[in-house]
Amino acid sequence: MWSLLDEPWLPVSLVDQVRSTDGDGRDGGPGGRAVGVRELLLDAHRFRDFEVDIPTQKPAIFRQLLLPLVVDALGFVRDGAEWAERFARGAFSGAERERLEGYFDAYGDRFDLFSASAPFAQVAGLRTNKGETKTSALLVATVATGNNVPLFSSRTDADPLPLTPAEAARWLLHAHCWDTGAIKTGAADDPQAKGGKVLGNPVGPLGRLGVVLPRGRTVYETLLLNIPYGRVKLKGDRPQWRQHEGSTEVAADPVAGTVRWSTREAAGPLELWTWQARRIRLFPEPGADGDPYVTRVVLAAGDRLLRVPRDHETHTAWFEESETSYAKRRGKDAEVERVRPLRHQVGRAAWRGLNALLAVDRSFDPTRAKTHQHGYYTSDLLAQLSAVRQLHQTPAANYPLQLELTAIAYNAKPGAIDDLFFDEIPLPLAALDRDGTPRGALLGAVEQAEQLSKAVNLLAADLRRAAGSDALPRGAWQYPGETLLHALDPLVRRLLVELRRIGSDAEQALALLAAWEERAAREAWKVAEQLLSNAAAPGLFLGRAVTAGETSRVYRLSTAESGFRRALADILWQRAERIAEQRRASREAEESDPPSDSPSDSDPESNPGSNPDSNPGPDSNPGPETNLTEGPAR
């Protein structure tokens, strides 16, 4: 027996480990040992986190195993007050630990990875019509297999890939959540298989989402942050290891653990978390050291979600299409829902989507009609965290909450993985307060970063037109705005950490925003100066007239730069007002300063080096700070 409850398969990091000094709350390194699920949950307050092979494994392990196990054993948290009390306690109570132990004893045999009769998250006896198996690389998303082989891959399907039971367990859960779609092997006795294949398989359920996983200081806090409160168990809603209970006709009632599969809606959160998107069987073999290794697998078609259930899915933000836009598209594609999960964009920093993550004032309520609204909704987990903070002030405003965002980009088939998305951002809890200054400061900074990127792109376009070229096509990778966003990335993350540190202090939030504007202007001028320096050809000073229809416009270097200066002042308007105020104060000070009676200053003859007619030109240096805030003069 190889039980996920007791075998050490999850490497952990401890609470008392030395933390890194970068202010993001992460540990300084991986943990020194691995634990099973029993120890991980009973002592969840002692562990900061567990290590995974790739980031997309973590939400799979939480959803396929940890969250449904805790909820099935202890039930949902009753309301916000109970959630706040449990969170403040920081650990499972003695009674809760006893109930978890009782659950482990009652269902311990369901977590055997290599059980002959009911292997965990698998189908016993699963086989193809020809008795074929495939290499275990089919489970591993980072290894090339089949048609998904890159040019310089060093392995083929004929090469064995032995997985330890711990590795096999992690990749097994990952496959149920993220496996590719399109054609899958048809299992023997599957009436829906044709020619040994099943066509039209969707990707795993998490592959349709932009996953947002809140993480706390300990595994215990992370569990609570990911469990919705105020819900009741629905009829028929069970984790996959209990779905066969109450099923009287297995042949006509497809459930997890059987060959048959169906397309249906999830009965509730427990079934959704443990959705068996594939029918899988692992084949262990003894290795040279006597330990079992998984080298061959059968991976066949599994259950298909009829739709992403808005009332049960908590690990994604949402977008609601306007009624007008949806009415135009409804006739063309009736399968597309009006409210759909918001996907992460590969190559785009997570903080650029904070406007959706912080849309707590538009959190979705399935009991009310929302036909008149459209836009973003944050995830239910962040919405409930905002609500419990307002009512119970728990957690504290300076709590070090982390958001882990994961997604997988598939190709058009979608039978192969194109790319993987992972980002982690520190989220100030004060930003979840609808009317708080930190929230406005943060959203304002994000919007300013986007607008600065557009201003730099417009500068580049104007310079290209002045030189006789066309502007870059939409979405071109050469856009200088992307270079600026890359430079602004550490500044935004620094702002996030600093806002989290100060909590709800409005005065400090405004001071941080002022500092952000100065740093952002500095980086914007670095990119702009490079563009202006590269565009120093003589023809750019004279410019070029471009006629479009009946209108004509002259593009030249000076107008491009002045336009960028105006855009910078409009975007960073508070900074522009501070500079204007400093200039007014400086002029007033000069006007109020009485003239000196010193003959060395008033008599030209007493100072032969002076010239009363001299006047500093526009290129004179008024001081290093002025140059920094104004940008280079030309």
XYZ file of C-alpha atoms in Angstrom:
634
model
C 0.000 0.000 0.000
C 1.283 3.445 -0.938
C -1.036 5.894 0.846
C -1.073 9.594 0.084
C -2.071 10.119 3.708
C 1.076 8.687 5.225
C 3.805 8.427 2.592
C 6.102 11.492 2.412
C 5.350 12.950 -1.028
C 4.978 16.713 -0.396
C 8.237 18.587 0.365
C 7.426 21.303 2.902
C 8.913 24.527 4.228
C 8.541 25.270 7.935
C 7.190 28.371 9.626
C 10.385 28.914 11.607
C 12.601 28.928 8.496
C 14.616 32.082 7.874
C 12.665 34.392 5.596
C 14.105 36.218 2.640
C 14.854 39.916 3.034
C 13.052 41.149 -0.072
C 9.875 41.868 1.865
C 7.605 39.478 -0.038
C 7.124 37.037 2.851
C 8.584 33.979 1.118
C 10.941 31.505 2.677
C 14.637 31.678 2.102
C 14.741 28.184 0.598
C 12.938 24.845 0.186
C 12.129 22.652 3.134
C 14.355 19.806 4.207
C 11.783 17.003 4.316
C 8.543 15.711 2.851
C 5.283 14.801 4.587
C 2.049 13.007 3.833
C -1.402 14.567 3.812
C -2.164 13.453 7.388
C 0.772 15.346 8.893
C 0.382 18.275 6.515
C -3.210 18.903 7.606
C -3.019 18.064 11.303
C 0.041 20.309 11.699
C -0.935 22.788 8.990
C -0.017 25.705 11.258
C 3.616 24.516 11.384
C 4.167 24.555 7.619
C 4.502 27.669 5.516
C 3.999 25.971 2.161
C 4.827 22.854 0.166
C 7.112 22.612 -2.840
C 5.968 21.474 -6.306
C 7.630 20.550 -9.592
C 5.965 23.369 -11.538
C 3.622 26.116 -10.258
C 0.492 24.655 -11.882
C 0.746 21.621 -9.586
C -0.102 23.645 -6.488
C -3.725 24.559 -7.343
C -4.195 20.986 -8.567
C -3.093 19.535 -5.211
C -5.210 21.982 -3.250
C -8.330 21.376 -5.334
C -8.013 17.661 -6.026
C -7.077 16.712 -2.468
C -6.545 19.188 0.386
C -9.569 21.498 0.132
C -12.221 18.827 -0.515
C -10.775 16.621 2.216
C -10.979 19.404 4.819
C -14.464 20.496 3.766
C -15.802 16.938 3.545
C -14.456 16.181 7.011
C -15.299 19.455 8.774
C -17.967 21.063 6.582
C -18.013 24.578 5.190
C -17.368 27.497 7.500
C -20.759 28.737 8.658
C -20.321 32.527 8.227
C -17.858 35.375 8.304
C -17.736 35.521 12.103
C -16.773 31.856 12.353
C -14.237 32.292 9.551
C -12.625 35.212 11.395
C -12.538 33.218 14.636
C -10.890 30.233 12.956
C -8.409 32.456 11.173
C -7.442 34.278 14.358
C -6.958 30.911 16.114
C -4.296 30.005 13.556
C -4.635 26.212 13.804
C -7.196 23.421 13.790
C -8.831 23.007 17.194
C -8.622 19.773 19.156
C -12.131 18.799 18.073
C -11.341 19.519 14.433
C -8.174 17.444 14.607
C -10.195 14.538 16.032
C -12.710 14.792 13.196
C -9.893 14.841 10.641
C -8.337 11.770 12.268
C -11.704 10.032 12.157
C -12.047 10.883 8.478
C -8.585 9.481 7.759
C -9.501 6.272 9.547
C -12.846 5.947 7.763
C -11.592 6.604 4.243
C -7.896 5.808 4.494
C -8.113 2.955 2.008
C -9.389 5.393 -0.671
C -5.998 7.163 -0.814
C -3.884 4.178 -1.879
C -2.115 5.183 -5.094
C -1.574 1.582 -6.266
C -4.660 -0.180 -4.901
C -5.719 -3.133 -7.050
C -9.440 -2.425 -6.585
C -9.716 1.377 -6.148
C -6.481 3.287 -6.831
C -6.676 6.965 -5.900
C -7.955 9.192 -8.741
C -7.701 6.278 -11.173
C -9.726 3.467 -12.690
C -8.764 -0.040 -11.637
C -8.203 -2.332 -14.597
C -8.323 0.500 -17.129
C -7.020 -0.772 -20.464
C -7.265 -0.185 -24.196
C -8.725 -2.681 -26.650
C -5.212 -3.761 -27.639
C -3.791 -3.661 -24.125
C -1.408 -0.821 -25.034
C 0.209 1.545 -22.550
C 2.175 4.747 -23.034
C 5.192 6.226 -21.358
C 4.656 8.138 -18.119
C 5.828 11.266 -19.970
C 2.191 11.568 -21.044
C 1.441 12.877 -17.529
C 4.350 15.301 -17.328
C 3.453 18.655 -18.856
C 7.087 19.766 -19.148
C 8.261 16.752 -21.171
C 7.850 16.436 -24.938
C 5.726 13.484 -26.018
C 3.937 12.314 -29.157
C 3.357 15.146 -31.626
C 4.310 17.701 -28.983
C 8.067 17.313 -29.568
C 10.210 20.436 -29.921
C 13.019 20.577 -32.447
C 15.827 20.158 -29.932
C 14.201 17.658 -27.561
C 16.642 15.050 -26.313
C 14.073 12.291 -25.801
C 11.447 10.350 -27.734
C 8.423 8.283 -26.776
C 10.651 5.211 -26.709
C 12.693 6.624 -23.829
C 11.435 5.549 -20.380
C 10.671 8.238 -17.834
C 10.560 6.557 -14.422
C 8.559 8.552 -11.871
C 8.763 7.974 -8.149
C 5.370 7.457 -6.500
C 5.585 10.986 -5.095
C 6.232 12.452 -8.550
C 3.553 10.267 -10.111
C 1.004 11.420 -7.516
C 1.688 15.088 -8.185
C 1.521 14.676 -11.964
C -1.619 12.524 -11.675
C -3.501 15.345 -9.958
C -2.036 17.829 -12.426
C -3.370 15.826 -15.383
C -6.920 15.878 -14.015
C -6.773 19.682 -13.842
C -4.605 20.779 -16.776
C -4.352 17.962 -19.351
C -4.422 18.898 -23.029
C -7.564 18.361 -25.083
C -8.451 17.064 -28.556
C -7.939 13.305 -29.210
C -7.624 10.885 -26.295
C -7.179 7.145 -26.097
C -10.423 5.213 -26.041
C -10.680 2.780 -23.152
C -11.990 -0.743 -23.602
C -15.675 -1.001 -22.721
C -16.177 2.725 -23.344
C -19.285 2.903 -25.570
C -18.401 6.438 -26.686
C -15.004 5.460 -28.099
C -14.784 4.985 -31.847
C -11.821 3.325 -33.488
C -9.935 3.266 -30.213
C -10.176 7.041 -29.843
C -12.403 9.692 -28.265
C -12.527 13.017 -30.130
C -13.410 16.526 -28.999
C -12.028 16.355 -25.474
C -11.768 19.743 -23.760
C -8.710 20.700 -21.759
C -8.718 20.078 -18.016
C -11.092 22.312 -16.000
C -8.329 24.627 -14.743
C -7.143 25.113 -18.321
C -10.268 27.174 -18.923
C -9.541 29.585 -16.069
C -7.082 32.219 -14.975
C -6.442 30.607 -11.598
C -6.094 32.935 -8.589
C -4.892 31.160 -5.429
C -4.622 33.261 -2.241
C -1.727 32.158 -0.018
C -1.215 32.973 3.649
C 1.626 32.657 6.145
C 0.913 28.983 6.833
C -0.779 26.073 5.113
C -3.607 26.404 7.637
C -4.220 30.031 6.683
C -3.970 29.180 2.980
C -6.637 26.502 3.429
C -9.016 28.980 5.078
C -8.296 31.631 2.465
C -9.374 29.141 -0.231
C -12.535 27.782 1.400
C -15.732 29.793 0.779
C -17.907 30.350 3.832
C -21.677 30.553 4.159
C -22.363 27.491 2.003
C -24.036 24.165 2.658
C -23.247 20.793 1.170
C -25.481 20.123 -1.785
C -27.151 16.808 -2.495
C -24.846 14.500 -4.396
C -21.844 16.790 -3.942
C -18.967 14.534 -2.894
C -15.235 14.348 -3.571
C -14.254 11.801 -6.226
C -13.137 9.178 -3.686
C -16.710 9.019 -2.339
C -18.713 9.408 -5.548
C -19.524 5.735 -5.861
C -21.512 5.910 -2.602
C -25.206 5.702 -3.339
C -24.681 4.746 -6.989
C -26.928 1.760 -7.622
C -26.408 1.266 -11.354
C -22.768 1.805 -12.230
C -23.330 0.784 -15.850
C -25.919 3.517 -16.358
C -24.529 6.071 -13.886
C -21.017 7.175 -14.852
C -18.991 8.071 -11.766
C -15.335 8.504 -10.932
C -13.505 5.197 -10.757
C -15.389 3.690 -13.692
C -14.630 3.580 -17.410
C -17.815 5.357 -18.383
C -17.844 9.138 -18.513
C -20.420 11.827 -19.209
C -20.901 15.513 -20.006
C -22.711 17.204 -17.156
C -22.648 20.027 -14.636
C -20.844 19.732 -11.325
C -23.086 18.933 -8.367
C -21.194 21.376 -6.147
C -17.759 22.609 -5.102
C -16.522 19.224 -3.853
C -17.212 17.487 -7.145
C -15.871 20.463 -9.085
C -12.602 20.531 -7.128
C -12.064 16.796 -7.671
C -13.394 16.689 -11.223
C -12.092 13.584 -12.992
C -11.394 15.046 -16.416
C -9.484 11.915 -17.456
C -9.605 8.196 -16.798
C -6.074 7.227 -15.758
C -4.224 4.151 -14.576
C -0.622 4.082 -13.314
C 1.524 0.987 -13.790
C 4.185 0.698 -11.063
C 7.258 -1.469 -11.551
C 10.055 -2.298 -9.093
C 13.240 -0.347 -9.696
C 16.835 -1.439 -9.218
C 16.673 -0.222 -5.616
C 13.503 -2.223 -4.941
C 11.255 0.858 -4.742
C 8.295 1.186 -7.120
C 8.506 3.476 -10.148
C 5.810 4.484 -12.629
C 7.009 4.108 -16.203
C 3.796 3.309 -18.119
C 0.275 4.761 -17.979
C -3.094 4.635 -19.673
C -4.717 8.049 -20.055
C -8.198 8.031 -21.569
C -11.139 10.418 -21.939
C -12.946 11.474 -18.778
C -15.850 13.596 -17.596
C -16.595 16.861 -19.380
C -17.928 19.979 -17.694
C -21.027 21.259 -19.434
C -20.010 24.785 -18.401
C -17.789 26.534 -15.889
C -20.186 26.864 -12.919
C -20.263 30.498 -11.788
C -21.926 29.584 -8.499
C -19.276 26.998 -7.502
C -16.017 28.168 -9.093
C -14.086 30.386 -6.671
C -10.534 30.405 -8.074
C -10.929 32.835 -10.948
C -12.045 36.377 -11.719
C -14.874 36.878 -14.202
C -15.912 39.088 -17.074
C -19.538 39.854 -17.878
C -20.200 40.911 -21.435
C -22.579 43.777 -22.074
C -26.096 42.885 -23.143
C -25.654 44.611 -26.499
C -22.392 42.854 -27.314
C -23.710 39.502 -26.163
C -26.914 39.852 -28.199
C -24.840 40.378 -31.362
C -22.739 37.286 -30.720
C -25.386 34.998 -29.290
C -26.729 33.969 -32.651
C -23.266 33.092 -33.965
C -21.979 31.158 -30.951
C -24.648 30.089 -28.506
C -22.130 28.028 -26.493
C -20.310 31.092 -25.161
C -21.618 32.271 -21.800
C -22.224 35.927 -21.127
C -20.349 35.679 -17.816
C -17.119 33.793 -18.389
C -13.819 33.216 -16.572
C -11.119 35.804 -17.033
C -7.962 34.249 -18.473
C -4.405 35.352 -17.718
C -2.369 36.553 -20.685
C 0.995 34.881 -21.103
C 3.798 37.447 -21.029
C 1.676 40.021 -19.184
C 2.514 40.830 -15.561
C -0.243 39.935 -13.100
C -0.406 43.432 -11.612
C -1.698 44.710 -14.943
C -4.936 42.858 -14.169
C -5.459 44.344 -10.701
C -8.503 46.272 -11.912
C -10.291 42.920 -12.191
C -8.864 41.390 -9.004
C -9.887 44.454 -6.977
C -13.416 44.651 -8.431
C -14.897 43.729 -5.037
C -17.672 46.276 -5.399
C -19.017 44.210 -8.278
C -18.715 40.751 -6.714
C -21.220 38.417 -8.342
C -24.411 37.492 -6.522
C -26.176 34.572 -8.278
C -29.430 35.327 -6.448
C -29.852 38.689 -8.181
C -30.247 39.536 -11.838
C -27.292 41.419 -13.302
C -28.518 41.874 -16.848
C -28.022 45.638 -16.687
C -24.368 45.442 -15.643
C -21.196 44.374 -17.361
C -17.505 44.395 -16.592
C -15.199 42.582 -14.187
C -15.970 40.586 -11.059
C -13.249 39.537 -8.673
C -13.024 35.962 -7.411
C -15.457 34.949 -4.672
C -12.523 34.286 -2.329
C -11.243 37.866 -2.572
C -14.781 39.225 -2.319
C -15.419 37.294 0.912
C -12.038 38.398 2.275
C -13.065 42.009 1.669
C -16.387 41.427 3.423
C -14.943 39.692 6.486
C -12.366 42.450 6.910
C -15.029 45.138 6.905
C -17.169 43.310 9.470
C -14.553 41.672 11.684
C -11.236 43.467 10.911
C -9.568 40.099 10.311
C -6.950 39.678 8.923
C -5.129 42.906 9.790
C -4.595 45.486 7.053
C -0.846 44.750 6.937
C -1.345 40.972 6.619
C 1.197 39.550 4.084
C -1.264 38.071 1.597
C 0.200 36.617 -1.595
C -1.730 35.854 -4.778
C -0.417 33.028 -6.935
C -1.751 33.242 -10.487
C -1.403 30.312 -12.875
C -2.617 29.408 -16.337
C -1.655 27.281 -19.329
C -1.836 28.436 -22.940
C -2.723 25.640 -25.364
C -2.397 25.609 -29.124
C -5.407 25.909 -31.404
C -6.149 22.164 -31.443
C -5.750 22.247 -28.265
C -3.623 19.102 -28.194
C -0.370 20.656 -27.015
C 0.862 23.196 -24.484
C 2.271 26.415 -25.934
C 3.258 28.179 -22.733
C 2.753 28.332 -18.990
C 1.803 31.411 -16.984
C 2.825 31.954 -13.379
C 3.095 35.136 -11.385
C 2.970 35.984 -7.710
C 2.061 39.383 -6.320
C 1.776 40.730 -2.768
C -1.733 42.120 -2.340
C -2.400 44.868 0.227
C -5.612 43.950 2.023
C -6.418 47.647 2.353
C -6.778 47.660 -1.439
C -9.858 45.449 -1.013
C -11.626 48.274 0.827
C -13.916 49.822 -1.762
C -13.434 53.443 -0.673
C -9.928 53.236 0.774
C -7.078 55.486 -0.344
C -4.650 52.539 -0.855
C -7.035 50.988 -3.370
C -7.315 54.221 -5.344
C -3.554 54.760 -5.202
C -2.842 51.252 -6.453
C -5.383 51.296 -9.277
C -4.194 54.766 -10.221
C -0.577 53.597 -10.433
C -1.533 50.634 -12.620
C -3.522 52.875 -14.958
C -0.639 55.354 -15.094
C 1.757 52.569 -16.078
C -0.514 51.558 -18.957
C -0.927 55.170 -20.095
C 2.827 55.802 -19.934
C 3.336 52.759 -22.135
C 0.894 54.192 -24.689
C 2.582 57.609 -24.528
C 5.971 56.057 -25.301
C 4.448 54.078 -28.173
C 2.883 57.250 -29.561
C 6.253 59.032 -29.344
C 7.878 56.201 -31.294
C 5.088 56.279 -33.893
C 5.437 60.054 -34.390
C 9.207 59.739 -34.801
C 8.792 56.960 -37.357
C 6.343 59.097 -39.355
C 8.720 62.059 -39.205
C 11.455 59.821 -40.656
C 9.215 58.684 -43.510
C 8.113 55.299 -42.127
C 4.763 53.996 -40.987
C 3.884 53.347 -37.353
C 4.442 49.821 -36.056
C 1.502 47.477 -36.636
C -0.766 46.711 -33.710
C 0.731 44.154 -31.333
C 4.258 44.299 -32.741
C 6.856 42.976 -30.337
C 9.117 45.977 -31.009
C 6.767 48.334 -29.168
C 8.912 50.441 -26.817
C 5.974 50.599 -24.420
C 6.667 46.971 -23.525
C 10.227 47.948 -22.638
C 8.858 50.607 -20.304
C 6.388 48.217 -18.678
C 9.255 45.816 -18.050
C 11.177 48.631 -16.347
C 8.110 49.629 -14.299
C 7.448 46.059 -13.128
C 9.779 46.125 -10.080
C 8.504 49.594 -9.180
C 4.873 48.423 -9.091
C 5.804 45.372 -7.023
C 7.706 47.626 -4.641
C 4.613 49.817 -4.355
C 2.486 46.734 -3.592
C 4.805 45.672 -0.767
C 4.963 49.188 0.662
C 1.181 49.622 0.532
C 0.777 46.294 2.294
C 3.220 47.397 4.994
C 1.401 50.655 5.822
C -2.052 49.085 5.991
C -4.909 51.612 5.749
C -2.861 54.769 6.388
C -4.211 57.197 3.753
C -1.512 59.831 4.263
C 1.311 57.356 3.761
C -0.477 55.905 0.731
C -0.497 59.310 -0.936
C 3.196 59.756 -0.121
C 3.962 56.378 -1.693
C 1.986 57.353 -4.778
C 4.017 60.576 -5.083
C 7.258 58.572 -4.872
C 5.916 56.134 -7.481
C 5.191 58.979 -9.891
C 8.756 60.271 -9.644
C 10.212 56.816 -10.277
C 7.784 56.160 -13.124
C 8.663 59.484 -14.780
C 12.358 58.675 -14.500
C 11.907 55.314 -16.251
C 9.630 56.825 -18.906
C 12.253 59.448 -19.739
C 14.954 56.786 -19.999
C 12.996 55.037 -22.756
C 11.941 58.302 -24.385
C 15.509 59.652 -24.403
C 16.725 56.522 -26.151
C 14.059 56.964 -28.833
C 14.884 60.647 -29.260
C 18.621 59.978 -29.426
C 18.161 57.312 -32.078
C 16.008 59.701 -34.108
C 18.607 62.458 -34.482
C 18.748 62.383 -38.304
C 18.703 65.903 -39.847
C 15.475 65.254 -41.701
C 13.555 64.761 -38.450
C 14.115 68.401 -37.445
C 12.341 69.614 -40.588
C 9.774 66.849 -40.412
C 7.406 65.332 -42.980
C 3.873 66.251 -43.917
C 1.372 63.387 -43.877
C -1.981 63.841 -45.602
C -4.989 61.744 -44.689
C -8.105 62.707 -46.599
C -8.536 66.468 -46.422
C -6.303 66.944 -43.377
C -2.557 67.311 -43.352
C -0.176 67.128 -40.404
C 3.552 67.756 -40.126
C 5.486 65.264 -38.002
C 8.856 66.427 -36.714
C 11.180 65.757 -33.802
C 10.214 68.833 -31.779
C 6.450 68.211 -31.997
C 6.909 64.546 -31.076
C 8.900 65.478 -27.976
C 6.533 68.261 -26.911
C 3.594 65.896 -27.344
C 5.300 63.363 -25.093
C 5.949 66.052 -22.469
C 2.269 67.032 -22.487
C 1.212 63.389 -22.220
C 3.589 62.856 -19.303
C 2.143 65.894 -17.508
C -1.430 64.689 -18.137
C -0.738 61.140 -16.918
C 1.368 62.066 -13.881
C -0.748 65.118 -13.148
C -0.047 65.223 -9.426
C 3.671 65.262 -10.151
C 3.113 68.008 -12.737
C 1.234 70.080 -10.146
C 4.053 69.624 -7.636
C 6.617 70.784 -10.203
C 4.468 73.806 -11.115
C 4.078 74.685 -7.442
C 7.831 74.416 -6.915
C 8.403 76.740 -9.870
C 5.919 79.299 -8.537
C 7.535 79.187 -5.120
C 10.973 79.600 -6.680
C 9.879 82.607 -8.741
C 8.209 84.246 -5.758
C 11.348 83.727 -3.708
C 13.485 85.347 -6.421
C 11.132 88.314 -6.723
C 10.997 88.883 -2.979
C 14.806 88.605 -2.540
C 16.205 92.194 -2.201
C 19.137 93.152 -4.490
C 22.568 92.945 -2.911
C 24.567 96.150 -2.222
C 27.886 94.363 -2.640
C 29.986 96.224 -5.197
C 31.393 92.956 -6.466
C 27.889 92.015 -7.617
C 26.624 95.424 -8.788
C 29.705 96.852 -10.469
C 30.834 95.056 -13.619
C 34.248 96.532 -13.312
C 34.738 94.985 -9.894
C 33.954 91.555 -11.404
C 35.679 91.317 -14.767
C 34.367 87.838 -15.413
C 30.739 88.866 -15.242
C 28.555 90.029 -18.109
C 25.395 91.975 -17.292
C 23.875 91.102 -20.662
C 24.379 87.365 -20.311
C 21.230 85.238 -19.986
C 21.224 81.487 -19.311
C 19.838 79.613 -22.284
C 17.264 76.844 -22.209
C 20.000 74.223 -21.979
C 21.454 75.621 -18.761
C 21.452 73.172 -15.908
C 19.059 74.313 -13.168
C 20.103 71.470 -10.885
C 20.153 67.707 -10.833
C 16.716 67.298 -9.248
C 15.068 69.502 -11.883
C 16.670 67.525 -14.671
C 15.443 64.331 -13.063
C 11.831 65.411 -12.828
C 11.591 67.345 -16.054
C 13.349 64.987 -18.396
C 16.089 65.890 -20.859
C 15.852 69.299 -22.503
C 16.372 69.455 -26.232
